[in-house]
Amino acid sequence: IRRGIRMSSLLLFFMLGVPLLSPRLTATENGKTEHVEQPVGSHLRVKRGWVWNQFFVPEEMNSTSHHIGRLRSDLDNGNNSFQYKLSGPGAGRLFMIDKKTGDIYAIEKLDREERALYMLRAQVIDTSTGRAVEPESEFVIRVSDINDNEPKFLDEPYEAIVPEMSPEGTFVIQVTASDADDPSSGNNARLLYSLLQGQPYFSIEPTTGVIRISSQMDRELQDEYWVIVQAKDMIGQPGALSGTTSVLVKLSDLNDNKPIFKESLYRLTVPESAPTGTSIGKIMAHDNDIGQNAEMDYSIEEDDSQAFDIITNNETQEGIVVLKKKLDFEYQNHYGIRAKVKNRHIDEHLMKFHAEASTTFIKIQVEDVDEPPVFLLPYYAFDILEENPHGSFVGIVSAIDPDNRKSPIRYSITGSKVFHIDDNGTILTTNTLDREINAWYNLSITATERYNVQQISTVPVYVQILNINDHAPEFSQYYETYVCEDADSGQVIQTISAVDRDESIEDHHFYFNLSVEDTNNSSFVIIDNQDNTAVILTNRTGFSLQEEPVFYVPILIADNGVPSLTSTNTLTIYVCDCDDDGSTESCRNKELMLSMGFRIEVIVAILIFIMIIFGFIFLFLGLKQQRRKTLFPEKGEDFGENIFRYDDEGGGEEDTEAFDIVELRSRTVMRDRKARRSTTAEIRSLYRQSLQVGPDSAIFRKFILEKLDEADNDPYAPPFDSLQTFAFEGTGSLAGSLSSFGSAISDQDENYDYLNDLGPRFKRLACMFGSAMQSNN
């Protein structure tokens, strides 16, 4: 190639190195056409004076050095002065070139799936000059595909859900496999699908991988299916590679099954004492469906007694038989009911599966229970006239045992002392009744079975006390009536009224009149107003406060009862020295002041009496205190300077009976009472005295007798007082006295030589405080 194409030609050798030349190709550059020989399978194009060439090499070639082709410059005259060089991706690692001949070799196994095309550059160098004969030339090495990759399912695992009883042809799922081989190289990547497992319920479209239902399936028989799908490349031809996957097909439930009772007969029992709402037992139906399709409702289909009902437990899908009303064993001891069950949710197109509901029969046996007595009435109401005598009949209550044994009944009244009831249920009075005290009695009668005293019942009984006219009328209040001395005849001085404690069917009506003995000579007259009131009038002119200051007027009052009762009530009338205007207020105020003065005098007298009582009490306490002081006169002498001496230390085992006077008298050693010395000198000789005195001392006995006599003659000494005198301590101790009395006295006046006589236990003290120690000091 001339005019700008420096490498005039490239000879390409393929496969086994045999150069297969294609027909002459033409290329145009600068308006001129050039002819270039191109090997078979290569592509030629003219670009900036370059000829593009392609080499093909099969992938996965196992030979160590596989010949790909040859590059040769038309300037190479064969004198071995030209050298070929190769550069680009894979040069020297995957590809090498023979520097002298230009042959290209693949030195490693190539994988098209890793890289399908390599762009390399070649150059010719003149070894004599070291310069490039021609510019670099680019060429392409393409890796040709072989069927070395099997199909793979990338989206597995597959899972599909379809409704049970779906018709044929229903879409289930589509599976897809991929092949890494070159889809443009023959049939290496063309796949074909088939089922290895799943017939006859499923089928698959060979080219698309769509799985469809080929036969109806019932979930209650089998709810899951495994379908195994195979994909082959090369359209399944011999030598094709294959891959498999599995598809889990689950059948969703349809409500195509009705609930059915497991048992055709249920037997239940219930005690007759069971309250309404009690659960008697459970029944259970089975439904092959699941979830919402298995929810069911129970109901009563036949129950003539209307005594039972069935409710559904939504969690367990059980039917609970409950009691709807009370039962009585004596009235009916067994029942028979029929129950039915049906699904709660049913689609219209599935109604054919639920045309007839499943039923079962339930037999219910009532158990006899010992019931308490039953009164014939829920309550009793009686009435009786007041003032009836003891033992009067009030009424009869009656209770029976509802059980078959008919136990006798015993009656009693709770908390009443006015009535009594006998074993027949007859209520009698035990006291006279007074309606004015109590008009109604609310009783509680208890009935108890004799055969079982635990079975009791109570009933309320109301007793009304009927009225009889046994109370006469009387003044409605206390009247203070005054009449002036100068009162005229016919003057109204008082209006009176009456009351009656009896109860009357009709309104009370009272009649007022003066008593018979006072009618002719009375200074006053009475007029009945016919409205249960009457007025008192003067029957003469003028009254004398000095001659007759008070008048007592007997007034007769009668009621309208049957029989009518009358009473005489005395009206006291005071004569009053009235004011000029005829008012009796001044007399009334005088009476009030007199009454108030009387009250004040009474209060003052009561206070004086109380003060006198308190005075006597204080005097008595003072005398008692003074007498206590005189019984023990020695206690008051030099009280602040009393010294209680404990001359002797404990005597070991001999000292355990310290309060036994016999033990004290067992000592025969006597000691004389010495004159009181100074405290220091006395304390110094305590130890020596303890070895010389004994309980038989006359002074000691005299002291004890004096104290005993004081205790016996003291009337205020409590009986538990006792006098315990500790005159000395026991002398049986080897250690002697350990008393600390006088320890505060100065050592200058003390002589501790006696410590040497106390034995080995006081040896250390004797060394510290003896005469030797003092001389050292």
PDB file of N, CA, C and O in Angstrom, residues 269-275 278 323 327 365-369:
ATOM      1  N   THR A 269     -73.799 -33.389  82.886  1.00  0.00           N
ATOM      2  CA  THR A 269     -74.519 -33.355  84.153  1.00  0.00           C
ATOM      3  C   THR A 269     -74.433 -31.957  84.748  1.00  0.00           C
ATOM      4  O   THR A 269     -73.454 -31.228  84.527  1.00  0.00           O
ATOM      5  N   VAL A 270     -75.469 -31.598  85.516  1.00  0.00           N
ATOM      6  CA  VAL A 270     -75.504 -30.293  86.164  1.00  0.00           C
ATOM      7  C   VAL A 270     -76.274 -30.424  87.471  1.00  0.00           C
ATOM      8  O   VAL A 270     -77.330 -31.069  87.513  1.00  0.00           O
ATOM      9  N   PRO A 271     -75.758 -29.887  88.582  1.00  0.00           N
ATOM     10  CA  PRO A 271     -76.535 -29.925  89.834  1.00  0.00           C
ATOM     11  C   PRO A 271     -77.702 -28.955  89.763  1.00  0.00           C
ATOM     12  O   PRO A 271     -77.629 -27.908  89.116  1.00  0.00           O
ATOM     13  N   GLU A 272     -78.773 -29.311  90.413  1.00  0.00           N
ATOM     14  CA  GLU A 272     -79.958 -28.464  90.343  1.00  0.00           C
ATOM     15  C   GLU A 272     -79.740 -27.106  91.016  1.00  0.00           C
ATOM     16  O   GLU A 272     -80.442 -26.152  90.733  1.00  0.00           O
ATOM     17  N   SER A 273     -78.730 -27.015  91.886  1.00  0.00           N
ATOM     18  CA  SER A 273     -78.461 -25.747  92.571  1.00  0.00           C
ATOM     19  C   SER A 273     -77.586 -24.802  91.763  1.00  0.00           C
ATOM     20  O   SER A 273     -77.267 -23.707  92.235  1.00  0.00           O
ATOM     21  N   ALA A 274     -77.178 -25.210  90.557  1.00  0.00           N
ATOM     22  CA  ALA A 274     -76.288 -24.359  89.761  1.00  0.00           C
ATOM     23  C   ALA A 274     -77.001 -23.055  89.398  1.00  0.00           C
ATOM     24  O   ALA A 274     -78.154 -23.082  88.946  1.00  0.00           O
ATOM     25  N   PRO A 275     -76.316 -21.912  89.560  1.00  0.00           N
ATOM     26  CA  PRO A 275     -76.948 -20.641  89.191  1.00  0.00           C
ATOM     27  C   PRO A 275     -76.963 -20.462  87.682  1.00  0.00           C
ATOM     28  O   PRO A 275     -76.247 -21.144  86.934  1.00  0.00           O
ATOM     29  N   THR A 278     -74.026 -20.791  84.552  1.00  0.00           N
ATOM     30  CA  THR A 278     -73.020 -21.811  84.849  1.00  0.00           C
ATOM     31  C   THR A 278     -72.672 -22.595  83.593  1.00  0.00           C
ATOM     32  O   THR A 278     -73.544 -22.965  82.807  1.00  0.00           O
ATOM     33  N   LEU A 323     -76.077 -22.708  81.400  1.00  0.00           N
ATOM     34  CA  LEU A 323     -77.428 -22.777  81.961  1.00  0.00           C
ATOM     35  C   LEU A 323     -78.099 -21.412  81.828  1.00  0.00           C
ATOM     36  O   LEU A 323     -77.534 -20.393  82.214  1.00  0.00           O
ATOM     37  N   LEU A 327     -82.838 -24.851  87.456  1.00  0.00           N
ATOM     38  CA  LEU A 327     -83.379 -26.187  87.284  1.00  0.00           C
ATOM     39  C   LEU A 327     -83.912 -26.710  88.618  1.00  0.00           C
ATOM     40  O   LEU A 327     -83.477 -26.282  89.687  1.00  0.00           O
ATOM     41  N   GLN A 365     -78.185 -34.511  82.403  1.00  0.00           N
ATOM     42  CA  GLN A 365     -78.760 -35.118  83.601  1.00  0.00           C
ATOM     43  C   GLN A 365     -78.651 -34.131  84.757  1.00  0.00           C
ATOM     44  O   GLN A 365     -77.576 -33.594  85.049  1.00  0.00           O
ATOM     45  N   VAL A 366     -79.779 -33.883  85.432  1.00  0.00           N
ATOM     46  CA  VAL A 366     -79.815 -32.978  86.572  1.00  0.00           C
ATOM     47  C   VAL A 366     -79.537 -33.783  87.840  1.00  0.00           C
ATOM     48  O   VAL A 366     -80.196 -34.801  88.084  1.00  0.00           O
ATOM     49  N   GLU A 367     -78.569 -33.346  88.631  1.00  0.00           N
ATOM     50  CA  GLU A 367     -78.217 -34.025  89.872  1.00  0.00           C
ATOM     51  C   GLU A 367     -79.004 -33.430  91.039  1.00  0.00           C
ATOM     52  O   GLU A 367     -79.140 -32.202  91.148  1.00  0.00           O
ATOM     53  N   ASP A 368     -79.491 -34.317  91.884  1.00  0.00           N
ATOM     54  CA  ASP A 368     -80.274 -33.873  93.044  1.00  0.00           C
ATOM     55  C   ASP A 368     -79.340 -33.264  94.085  1.00  0.00           C
ATOM     56  O   ASP A 368     -78.264 -33.799  94.378  1.00  0.00           O
ATOM     57  N   VAL A 369     -79.752 -32.151  94.665  1.00  0.00           N
ATOM     58  CA  VAL A 369     -78.986 -31.451  95.692  1.00  0.00           C
ATOM     59  C   VAL A 369     -79.907 -31.209  96.875  1.00  0.00           C
ATOM     60  O   VAL A 369     -81.092 -30.888  96.704  1.00  0.00           O
TER      61      VAL A 369
END
